[in-house]
C-alpha cells in the first residue's frame, strides 16, 4: 500500500484523473491518504468530494452488499429494502429514491447505473456486480461541475475503485445476519448468509484478481395487500376474520388483508480483472463480470375463513370484512406470487498512457448485457402452480459506452492543465410480456404487451484548469451532447385481447453545458470554492416508451419528453488540517422540464392517470455541513457528522391536473426530497486490534406526490421520517483473521419508505486474508 501526501491547496487538482495532474509544492500542512494508486475521479478544482476507504468501511459499516458502504456518506440515501435487494437506487442532496438516472455509479470506470429508466425498479444500479471485499475506496462527487461526466451527474457521481494486487493474495469471508421483523401482528425472523472468496497475484507485467460471492437471503414483507374501504353492507355474506382497518397515505380508510413479496433470493457473482503493463508506461486492463439471481416471492394472507384456514379470495361471491361486503374476486386479485431468473454480464476494457508525461491519454469501453431476465407472475388463484400467469422477458436489454480522453499540462506542471474527451453510449430496452396457462412452468403464450426502444448519445468535452495565481485556481469547461431516441415500439391489449401496436417517432436533441469553478486558498488551512454549471439530463428509454393503464384500457405514452435542463451552483468553505476538517456548502439548483411521475388528464379518459411528464420548473436550495475530527479527547477516538437542509419547491407546473377541487402543485415540496438529513459516526480504536463504532442516520419525512396530498406517511406507500442507530465491533487477530459483530437499527425503528424498511438486524462476520 502506498502512502501519498497531498497538500490542501493541491488536493483538488489531484482529483483530476482525466488530467492526471500532480500536486503543487506549496508549503502547507500535509494530509496523508492511504491508497493503492487506484484511479481517482474525473473531478475539477472545487468539486465537492467525500470518500471512504475499505479500511474505514470495515471498521464502521455492517456491510453485506456494496451499496452499504455508502451508508454514512453526507446527503446520501440508499433505498435498500432488504439484504440482496436488486432495486436499490441512490438518492442525493436534491434527488429522490425514484430518480436513479440523476446520479452515476462506476466501478473501475465501468458504468453500473442502469440508465434504461429513471425509477427505483429496472433503473436501479447494478451494485451486485462488485462485492464489498473487492472495494479499495469509494469517492462521491456532488453536482454536475465536471465536463467529463454526462448530465446525469447533477445529483452525484460515485466512483468505486477495486483493489489491485501487488503480489499473491487470497481472502475468504462469511457473514451471517438475522432480522427480527414485526408489523400488523406478524412477527418472524428473516436470515441472510453471504460467502466470498478472492484470489490475486502480480507476476512481472501481469496482474490478475478473481472474486466469487454467494448470497442467500429472506426478506420481510416488501408490500402489503390493501382493499379500499367498502360502503356495501355485509348482509348475509360469509364472514371472514383477520382484516386490519387502517388508512392509506392519502388518509382514506383501507383494509389490510395480507403481506406480499416475501422474497427468497439466491445470488452468485464472479469477477475477473486482468492488468498488463505495456512499454513506455502504458497499462491495459480487462474486467469480466457475471451475476445470476434466482428469486421466489410469495404472499401471506391475514384472512381466515370460518374453519380458521387462510383465505385468499374466490372466483365469485361476496364476503364480509369487519362488517362490510367485499368482492371475493377482488380480494383474490390482490394475492400473487412471482419468480425471477436473471443472468447479467459485464465487460470493461481500458488502455492508458503513463501518467507522468506532459501529454496523457486514455481509452475505455464497457458493455453491460442482460443475458437472461425472466419474471413469472401468477394472475390466477393463489397457491396453485397450474394457475394462469404472465411472463415478462427483459433479455436483450443493456448498454455500451466508449470514452476517449487526453490531457496536457505545461512543462512547469502548474499553470495550465487541459483535458479533452469524446463519449459515445447506446442503451437498449427489451420487455415483451406474454400470457401463460401455467405461471410457474408454462410456455409463453400470446403476446400481451411490449415496450422497447433505444437511445444513443454522442458527446465532446473540454476543460482547462488554470492556476491564475499561487492561491487562485480557475476551471472552465464545457460539454456538447447530441442525443437520439429511435426504434421505439409499444404494444398493448385491451380486456378482449385486441392488440394495439404503435411505432414511436424518432427524437433528436442536442445542447451545450458550460462549467465554471474558482478555488481560492485563502489561508494555509482555509479554502473557498464557487462553482456554476449547466447539465442536460436526456430521457431514458423507459421514460419515453412506458405504457399507461387504467382498468382494461391502455394508453400509449407520449414519447416527446424534453431533457431536464439543470443549472447548479455551490459555494463551499472548508478548513482542514492533519486532525480533521470542517466544510460548509451552500448549494442551489433550478431544474426546467423536470421529468417527474405525476397525475394528469388524458383526452378521452375521465380518470386522471399517473405517468412521467415534464414538470415546468423545480427549485432546490440548501446547506450542507460536514465535520470530521480524529483523536478527539483521547487518542483513537474519531468523530464525524453531516447535516443537510434542502428547501425543495415546485415553482411552475402547467401540466398538473387537480386531484381534488382547489388542489395545486405550485409551491409544494418537490417529491422524494426530504427537508433534513443527518449522519453521525463515532469510532474508538483503543489499540491496533479493536475498533468500536456507534452511528446514526436521520431523515425527515418526504412527499411522494406533486401536490403533497399524501398526508399520512406512517402506512404502506407512505414516506416517514426516521432515526436509526447502528453499532459495530471489529477485532483483528494477527495479520490474517478478522472477526466482527454488529446491529443495524438498534432502536428498532419501524418506518415506511413506501415499503416497510428493515427493523433490528444483527450481523456476525469472519474474514481471512493471506
Tab-separated table of C-alpha atoms in Angstrom, residues 237-624:
chain	number	residue	atom	x	y	z
A	237	UNK	CA	-72.184	-12.627	3.165
A	238	UNK	CA	-69.915	-15.189	4.819
A	239	UNK	CA	-67.772	-13.503	7.492
A	240	UNK	CA	-64.004	-13.563	7.023
A	241	UNK	CA	-61.824	-12.685	10.007
A	242	UNK	CA	-58.373	-11.052	10.194
A	243	UNK	CA	-58.639	-7.875	8.104
A	244	UNK	CA	-56.916	-4.896	9.755
A	245	UNK	CA	-58.501	-1.459	9.431
A	246	UNK	CA	-56.015	1.275	8.511
A	247	UNK	CA	-55.675	4.408	6.392
A	248	UNK	CA	-53.671	4.812	3.189
A	249	UNK	CA	-51.157	7.591	2.594
A	250	UNK	CA	-53.914	9.991	1.473
A	251	UNK	CA	-55.832	9.348	4.698
A	252	UNK	CA	-58.599	7.258	3.144
A	253	UNK	CA	-59.710	4.123	5.075
A	254	UNK	CA	-58.470	0.751	3.809
A	255	UNK	CA	-58.497	-2.876	4.915
A	256	UNK	CA	-55.129	-4.640	5.090
A	257	UNK	CA	-55.713	-8.269	4.129
A	258	UNK	CA	-52.198	-9.662	3.781
A	259	UNK	CA	-48.476	-9.233	3.149
A	260	UNK	CA	-46.781	-9.639	-0.222
A	261	UNK	CA	-43.426	-10.173	-1.868
A	262	UNK	CA	-41.781	-12.133	0.927
A	263	UNK	CA	-38.716	-12.904	-1.157
A	264	UNK	CA	-36.053	-15.586	-1.016
A	265	UNK	CA	-33.189	-14.640	-3.304
A	266	UNK	CA	-30.068	-16.653	-4.156
A	267	UNK	CA	-27.363	-14.667	-5.943
A	268	UNK	CA	-23.929	-15.587	-7.263
A	269	UNK	CA	-21.363	-13.269	-8.817
A	270	UNK	CA	-17.902	-13.727	-10.270
A	271	UNK	CA	-15.429	-11.052	-11.366
A	272	UNK	CA	-12.152	-11.422	-13.246
A	273	UNK	CA	-9.836	-8.437	-13.647
A	274	UNK	CA	-6.624	-8.642	-15.711
A	275	UNK	CA	-3.932	-5.980	-15.937
A	276	UNK	CA	-0.877	-5.747	-18.182
A	277	UNK	CA	1.920	-3.177	-18.119
A	278	UNK	CA	2.975	-2.240	-21.645
A	279	UNK	CA	6.173	-0.462	-22.738
A	280	UNK	CA	6.534	3.288	-22.175
A	281	UNK	CA	4.418	3.153	-19.028
A	282	UNK	CA	1.179	2.230	-20.785
A	283	UNK	CA	-1.292	-0.045	-18.996
A	284	UNK	CA	-4.134	-2.240	-20.266
A	285	UNK	CA	-6.909	-3.725	-18.132
A	286	UNK	CA	-9.867	-6.029	-18.797
A	287	UNK	CA	-12.785	-6.785	-16.476
A	288	UNK	CA	-15.311	-9.589	-16.861
A	289	UNK	CA	-18.282	-9.782	-14.515
A	290	UNK	CA	-21.122	-12.277	-14.210
A	291	UNK	CA	-24.113	-12.238	-11.859
A	292	UNK	CA	-27.074	-14.560	-11.522
A	293	UNK	CA	-30.166	-14.262	-9.376
A	294	UNK	CA	-32.864	-16.813	-8.632
A	295	UNK	CA	-35.691	-15.382	-6.531
A	296	UNK	CA	-39.073	-16.576	-5.364
A	297	UNK	CA	-41.652	-14.249	-3.830
A	298	UNK	CA	-44.968	-15.142	-2.246
A	299	UNK	CA	-47.821	-13.706	-0.214
A	300	UNK	CA	-49.272	-14.300	3.224
A	301	UNK	CA	-52.964	-13.831	3.989
A	302	UNK	CA	-54.130	-12.264	7.250
A	303	UNK	CA	-57.648	-13.526	6.496
A	304	UNK	CA	-59.219	-16.651	7.988
A	305	UNK	CA	-62.435	-18.408	6.976
A	306	UNK	CA	-64.988	-19.952	9.331
A	307	UNK	CA	-62.783	-23.042	9.704
A	308	UNK	CA	-59.726	-20.987	10.656
A	309	UNK	CA	-57.947	-21.650	7.348
A	310	UNK	CA	-56.083	-18.946	5.394
A	311	UNK	CA	-58.415	-17.226	2.928
A	312	UNK	CA	-57.140	-15.981	-0.446
A	313	UNK	CA	-60.386	-14.916	-2.084
A	314	UNK	CA	-62.564	-16.789	-4.575
A	315	UNK	CA	-63.676	-16.618	-8.201
A	316	UNK	CA	-67.080	-15.104	-7.320
A	317	UNK	CA	-69.333	-14.054	-4.500
A	318	UNK	CA	-69.237	-11.582	-1.634
A	319	UNK	CA	-67.638	-11.895	1.793
A	320	UNK	CA	-67.845	-9.787	4.928
A	321	UNK	CA	-64.778	-7.999	6.339
A	322	UNK	CA	-65.269	-6.024	9.536
A	323	UNK	CA	-68.989	-5.610	8.851
A	324	UNK	CA	-68.867	-4.598	5.157
A	325	UNK	CA	-69.251	-6.561	1.934
A	326	UNK	CA	-66.294	-7.130	-0.404
A	327	UNK	CA	-65.935	-8.899	-3.752
A	328	UNK	CA	-64.266	-12.279	-3.275
A	329	UNK	CA	-62.782	-11.995	-6.775
A	330	UNK	CA	-61.388	-8.565	-5.915
A	331	UNK	CA	-59.681	-9.985	-2.856
A	332	UNK	CA	-58.268	-12.891	-4.874
A	333	UNK	CA	-56.676	-10.489	-7.359
A	334	UNK	CA	-54.584	-8.998	-4.543
A	335	UNK	CA	-52.684	-12.224	-3.846
A	336	UNK	CA	-49.875	-13.091	-6.211
A	337	UNK	CA	-46.577	-14.974	-6.422
A	338	UNK	CA	-43.626	-14.457	-8.750
A	339	UNK	CA	-40.278	-15.957	-9.666
A	340	UNK	CA	-37.250	-14.203	-11.158
A	341	UNK	CA	-34.367	-15.702	-13.119
A	342	UNK	CA	-31.566	-13.311	-14.095
A	343	UNK	CA	-28.097	-13.624	-15.590
A	344	UNK	CA	-26.228	-10.373	-16.369
A	345	UNK	CA	-22.797	-9.900	-17.971
A	346	UNK	CA	-20.339	-7.021	-17.670
A	347	UNK	CA	-17.249	-6.318	-19.799
A	348	UNK	CA	-14.768	-3.482	-19.445
A	349	UNK	CA	-11.575	-2.726	-21.383
A	350	UNK	CA	-9.193	0.180	-20.815
A	351	UNK	CA	-5.862	1.349	-22.197
A	352	UNK	CA	-3.989	4.348	-20.871
A	353	UNK	CA	-0.652	6.046	-21.184
A	354	UNK	CA	1.824	6.708	-18.396
A	355	UNK	CA	0.525	9.359	-16.028
A	356	UNK	CA	3.790	11.257	-15.516
A	357	UNK	CA	4.040	12.706	-19.028
A	358	UNK	CA	3.143	16.145	-20.335
A	359	UNK	CA	0.551	14.578	-22.618
A	360	UNK	CA	-1.566	11.669	-21.389
A	361	UNK	CA	-4.437	9.729	-22.906
A	362	UNK	CA	-6.916	7.001	-22.015
A	363	UNK	CA	-9.478	4.847	-23.825
A	364	UNK	CA	-12.197	2.940	-22.018
A	365	UNK	CA	-15.041	0.769	-23.366
A	366	UNK	CA	-17.708	-1.150	-21.471
A	367	UNK	CA	-20.696	-3.339	-22.182
A	368	UNK	CA	-23.479	-4.494	-19.873
A	369	UNK	CA	-25.983	-7.077	-21.123
A	370	UNK	CA	-28.996	-8.929	-19.735
A	371	UNK	CA	-28.377	-12.437	-20.995
A	372	UNK	CA	-31.416	-13.678	-19.079
A	373	UNK	CA	-34.051	-11.657	-17.216
A	374	UNK	CA	-37.315	-13.554	-16.866
A	375	UNK	CA	-40.094	-12.729	-14.391
A	376	UNK	CA	-43.094	-15.041	-14.000
A	377	UNK	CA	-46.130	-13.711	-12.116
A	378	UNK	CA	-49.314	-15.536	-11.134
A	379	UNK	CA	-52.612	-13.925	-12.152
A	380	UNK	CA	-54.954	-16.767	-11.257
A	381	UNK	CA	-55.857	-18.452	-7.983
A	382	UNK	CA	-53.078	-18.006	-5.435
A	383	UNK	CA	-51.157	-21.072	-4.318
A	384	UNK	CA	-51.710	-23.123	-7.471
A	385	UNK	CA	-48.761	-23.791	-9.790
A	386	UNK	CA	-51.177	-24.523	-12.658
A	387	UNK	CA	-52.866	-21.100	-12.370
A	388	UNK	CA	-52.649	-18.654	-15.231
A	389	UNK	CA	-49.934	-16.035	-15.251
A	390	UNK	CA	-47.787	-13.516	-17.071
A	391	UNK	CA	-44.187	-13.729	-18.295
A	392	UNK	CA	-42.027	-10.621	-18.762
A	393	UNK	CA	-38.749	-11.110	-20.601
A	394	UNK	CA	-36.104	-8.351	-20.471
A	395	UNK	CA	-33.338	-10.392	-22.151
A	396	UNK	CA	-31.519	-8.229	-24.693
A	397	UNK	CA	-31.653	-5.129	-22.506
A	398	UNK	CA	-28.292	-3.477	-21.927
A	399	UNK	CA	-25.907	-0.637	-22.680
A	400	UNK	CA	-22.482	0.072	-24.153
A	401	UNK	CA	-20.148	3.024	-23.569
A	402	UNK	CA	-16.931	4.332	-25.126
A	403	UNK	CA	-14.802	7.128	-23.657
A	404	UNK	CA	-11.649	8.660	-25.133
A	405	UNK	CA	-9.755	11.343	-23.233
A	406	UNK	CA	-6.479	13.205	-23.382
A	407	UNK	CA	-4.703	15.527	-21.008
A	408	UNK	CA	-1.961	18.095	-21.472
A	409	UNK	CA	-0.087	20.148	-18.884
A	410	UNK	CA	2.592	22.769	-19.193
A	411	UNK	CA	6.168	21.809	-18.514
A	412	UNK	CA	6.107	23.511	-15.123
A	413	UNK	CA	3.128	21.309	-14.264
A	414	UNK	CA	1.119	24.106	-12.713
A	415	UNK	CA	-0.032	26.947	-14.969
A	416	UNK	CA	-2.455	25.135	-17.301
A	417	UNK	CA	-3.883	21.651	-17.386
A	418	UNK	CA	-6.123	20.950	-20.349
A	419	UNK	CA	-8.311	17.876	-20.777
A	420	UNK	CA	-10.439	16.907	-23.766
A	421	UNK	CA	-12.588	13.884	-24.420
A	422	UNK	CA	-15.221	12.166	-26.523
A	423	UNK	CA	-18.064	9.938	-25.363
A	424	UNK	CA	-20.456	7.519	-27.054
A	425	UNK	CA	-23.178	5.414	-25.441
A	426	UNK	CA	-26.115	3.267	-26.513
A	427	UNK	CA	-28.959	1.951	-24.355
A	428	UNK	CA	-31.453	-0.712	-25.362
A	429	UNK	CA	-34.665	-1.750	-23.576
A	430	UNK	CA	-36.493	-5.001	-24.341
A	431	UNK	CA	-39.535	-6.001	-22.243
A	432	UNK	CA	-42.189	-8.075	-24.042
A	433	UNK	CA	-44.827	-9.764	-21.856
A	434	UNK	CA	-46.774	-12.940	-22.603
A	435	UNK	CA	-49.740	-14.787	-21.200
A	436	UNK	CA	-49.129	-18.295	-19.936
A	437	UNK	CA	-51.554	-21.026	-18.926
A	438	UNK	CA	-49.322	-22.146	-16.041
A	439	UNK	CA	-47.498	-19.294	-14.415
A	440	UNK	CA	-44.730	-21.324	-12.769
A	441	UNK	CA	-43.553	-23.557	-15.635
A	442	UNK	CA	-45.818	-22.939	-18.616
A	443	UNK	CA	-44.617	-21.874	-22.041
A	444	UNK	CA	-45.036	-18.306	-23.231
A	445	UNK	CA	-48.376	-17.891	-24.958
A	446	UNK	CA	-49.915	-14.907	-26.670
A	447	UNK	CA	-48.006	-11.628	-26.652
A	448	UNK	CA	-49.949	-9.258	-24.389
A	449	UNK	CA	-47.693	-6.218	-24.306
A	450	UNK	CA	-44.333	-4.810	-25.292
A	451	UNK	CA	-42.204	-1.730	-24.717
A	452	UNK	CA	-38.847	-1.373	-26.395
A	453	UNK	CA	-36.532	1.200	-27.857
A	454	UNK	CA	-33.012	2.603	-27.980
A	455	UNK	CA	-31.182	5.828	-27.213
A	456	UNK	CA	-27.720	6.987	-28.265
A	457	UNK	CA	-25.648	9.924	-27.054
A	458	UNK	CA	-22.512	11.405	-28.607
A	459	UNK	CA	-20.533	13.999	-26.681
A	460	UNK	CA	-17.384	16.128	-26.886
A	461	UNK	CA	-15.966	17.876	-23.846
A	462	UNK	CA	-13.052	20.041	-22.803
A	463	UNK	CA	-11.860	21.528	-19.549
A	464	UNK	CA	-8.977	23.836	-18.711
A	465	UNK	CA	-7.597	24.194	-15.193
A	466	UNK	CA	-5.737	27.491	-14.960
A	467	UNK	CA	-3.683	28.490	-11.925
A	468	UNK	CA	-4.333	32.219	-12.140
A	469	UNK	CA	-2.215	32.960	-9.061
A	470	UNK	CA	-0.443	30.827	-6.449
A	471	UNK	CA	-3.597	30.781	-4.299
A	472	UNK	CA	-6.231	31.055	-7.049
A	473	UNK	CA	-7.243	28.320	-9.487
A	474	UNK	CA	-9.947	28.569	-12.143
A	475	UNK	CA	-11.547	25.799	-14.143
A	476	UNK	CA	-13.500	26.472	-17.327
A	477	UNK	CA	-15.072	23.731	-19.402
A	478	UNK	CA	-17.998	22.603	-21.449
A	479	UNK	CA	-19.721	19.539	-22.814
A	480	UNK	CA	-21.606	19.307	-26.109
A	481	UNK	CA	-24.054	16.411	-26.415
A	482	UNK	CA	-26.156	15.072	-29.253
A	483	UNK	CA	-28.916	12.626	-28.280
A	484	UNK	CA	-31.051	10.346	-30.425
A	485	UNK	CA	-34.027	8.119	-29.448
A	486	UNK	CA	-35.109	5.544	-32.009
A	487	UNK	CA	-36.724	2.131	-32.615
A	488	UNK	CA	-39.417	2.974	-30.086
A	489	UNK	CA	-42.291	0.494	-30.069
A	490	UNK	CA	-45.292	-0.087	-27.807
A	491	UNK	CA	-47.823	-2.914	-27.891
A	492	UNK	CA	-50.843	-3.060	-25.607
A	493	UNK	CA	-54.022	-5.076	-25.390
A	494	UNK	CA	-57.489	-4.376	-24.032
A	495	UNK	CA	-59.703	-6.634	-21.943
A	496	UNK	CA	-60.913	-8.540	-25.016
A	497	UNK	CA	-57.331	-9.289	-26.070
A	498	UNK	CA	-57.197	-6.940	-29.073
A	499	UNK	CA	-53.625	-5.688	-29.702
A	500	UNK	CA	-52.676	-2.095	-30.410
A	501	UNK	CA	-49.128	-1.711	-31.795
A	502	UNK	CA	-47.537	1.726	-32.156
A	503	UNK	CA	-44.201	2.574	-33.786
A	504	UNK	CA	-42.980	5.637	-31.941
A	505	UNK	CA	-41.333	8.508	-33.828
A	506	UNK	CA	-37.633	9.226	-33.532
A	507	UNK	CA	-36.397	12.090	-31.386
A	508	UNK	CA	-33.230	14.186	-31.617
A	509	UNK	CA	-31.936	16.740	-29.131
A	510	UNK	CA	-28.621	18.492	-28.592
A	511	UNK	CA	-27.158	21.048	-26.258
A	512	UNK	CA	-24.076	22.601	-24.669
A	513	UNK	CA	-23.362	22.560	-20.926
A	514	UNK	CA	-20.777	25.084	-19.638
A	515	UNK	CA	-18.884	24.530	-16.372
A	516	UNK	CA	-17.001	27.021	-14.222
A	517	UNK	CA	-15.228	26.879	-10.854
A	518	UNK	CA	-12.972	29.244	-8.907
A	519	UNK	CA	-10.970	27.885	-5.958
A	520	UNK	CA	-9.192	30.212	-3.542
A	521	UNK	CA	-6.700	29.038	-0.913
A	522	UNK	CA	-7.492	31.868	1.461
A	523	UNK	CA	-5.034	30.739	4.161
A	524	UNK	CA	-2.901	27.679	4.834
A	525	UNK	CA	-5.857	25.874	6.432
A	526	UNK	CA	-8.779	27.603	4.697
A	527	UNK	CA	-10.185	27.361	1.177
A	528	UNK	CA	-13.243	28.734	-0.597
A	529	UNK	CA	-14.734	27.488	-3.854
A	530	UNK	CA	-17.506	28.809	-6.091
A	531	UNK	CA	-18.907	26.584	-8.859
A	532	UNK	CA	-21.511	27.080	-11.583
A	533	UNK	CA	-22.698	24.561	-14.168
A	534	UNK	CA	-25.417	23.614	-16.570
A	535	UNK	CA	-26.377	19.971	-17.149
A	536	UNK	CA	-28.713	18.285	-19.625
A	537	UNK	CA	-30.264	15.011	-18.495
A	538	UNK	CA	-31.817	13.293	-21.501
A	539	UNK	CA	-34.849	10.980	-21.104
A	540	UNK	CA	-34.220	7.269	-20.684
A	541	UNK	CA	-35.779	4.629	-22.909
A	542	UNK	CA	-38.141	3.620	-20.127
A	543	UNK	CA	-39.364	7.173	-19.600
A	544	UNK	CA	-40.062	7.550	-23.305
A	545	UNK	CA	-41.771	4.261	-24.065
A	546	UNK	CA	-43.597	3.280	-20.895
A	547	UNK	CA	-47.260	2.216	-21.037
A	548	UNK	CA	-50.108	3.845	-19.127
A	549	UNK	CA	-53.094	1.750	-17.999
A	550	UNK	CA	-56.460	2.480	-16.396
A	551	UNK	CA	-58.656	-0.533	-15.824
A	552	UNK	CA	-58.824	-2.533	-19.050
A	553	UNK	CA	-57.814	0.435	-21.216
A	554	UNK	CA	-54.214	1.058	-22.227
A	555	UNK	CA	-52.974	4.433	-23.444
A	556	UNK	CA	-49.602	4.708	-25.134
A	557	UNK	CA	-47.197	7.161	-23.537
A	558	UNK	CA	-46.255	10.402	-25.235
A	559	UNK	CA	-42.621	9.904	-26.318
A	560	UNK	CA	-41.971	13.627	-26.811
A	561	UNK	CA	-40.289	14.231	-23.489
A	562	UNK	CA	-37.796	17.084	-23.237
A	563	UNK	CA	-34.433	16.728	-21.490
A	564	UNK	CA	-34.109	18.058	-17.964
A	565	UNK	CA	-32.267	21.399	-18.080
A	566	UNK	CA	-30.346	21.867	-14.830
A	567	UNK	CA	-28.497	24.911	-13.527
A	568	UNK	CA	-26.456	24.255	-10.402
A	569	UNK	CA	-24.367	26.434	-8.112
A	570	UNK	CA	-22.337	25.799	-4.983
A	571	UNK	CA	-20.248	27.872	-2.608
A	572	UNK	CA	-18.070	25.729	-0.334
A	573	UNK	CA	-15.928	26.883	2.579
A	574	UNK	CA	-13.518	24.349	4.079
A	575	UNK	CA	-10.953	24.203	6.841
A	576	UNK	CA	-8.658	21.186	7.031
A	577	UNK	CA	-5.606	20.074	8.957
A	578	UNK	CA	-3.942	16.802	9.870
A	579	UNK	CA	-6.541	16.059	12.561
A	580	UNK	CA	-9.769	16.786	10.706
A	581	UNK	CA	-11.781	19.130	8.593
A	582	UNK	CA	-14.919	21.256	8.521
A	583	UNK	CA	-16.909	22.007	5.341
A	584	UNK	CA	-19.898	24.281	4.820
A	585	UNK	CA	-21.608	24.163	1.419
A	586	UNK	CA	-24.370	26.429	0.171
A	587	UNK	CA	-25.979	24.997	-2.948
A	588	UNK	CA	-28.797	25.796	-5.326
A	589	UNK	CA	-30.413	24.111	-8.282
A	590	UNK	CA	-33.037	25.048	-10.871
A	591	UNK	CA	-34.451	22.225	-12.998
A	592	UNK	CA	-36.519	23.158	-16.050
A	593	UNK	CA	-38.632	20.418	-17.661
A	594	UNK	CA	-38.036	18.101	-14.695
A	595	UNK	CA	-39.091	14.550	-15.540
A	596	UNK	CA	-41.455	13.526	-12.747
A	597	UNK	CA	-44.192	10.895	-12.479
A	598	UNK	CA	-47.336	12.870	-11.707
A	599	UNK	CA	-51.097	12.732	-12.122
A	600	UNK	CA	-52.668	14.376	-15.134
A	601	UNK	CA	-55.558	14.005	-17.563
A	602	UNK	CA	-55.517	12.311	-20.960
A	603	UNK	CA	-58.067	13.228	-23.622
A	604	UNK	CA	-60.944	10.744	-23.655
A	605	UNK	CA	-60.172	9.312	-20.205
A	606	UNK	CA	-62.250	10.649	-17.322
A	607	UNK	CA	-59.940	9.379	-14.586
A	608	UNK	CA	-56.565	11.146	-14.183
A	609	UNK	CA	-53.573	8.907	-14.790
A	610	UNK	CA	-50.064	8.780	-13.389
A	611	UNK	CA	-47.185	8.874	-15.860
A	612	UNK	CA	-43.890	10.683	-16.488
A	613	UNK	CA	-44.225	14.258	-17.706
A	614	UNK	CA	-42.084	17.365	-17.969
A	615	UNK	CA	-42.752	19.497	-14.906
A	616	UNK	CA	-42.041	23.132	-15.803
A	617	UNK	CA	-39.611	24.050	-13.006
A	618	UNK	CA	-38.385	22.925	-9.595
A	619	UNK	CA	-36.027	24.818	-7.293
A	620	UNK	CA	-33.783	23.287	-4.654
A	621	UNK	CA	-31.766	25.415	-2.227
A	622	UNK	CA	-29.853	24.104	0.723
A	623	UNK	CA	-26.961	23.985	3.125
A	624	UNK	CA	-24.681	21.068	3.977
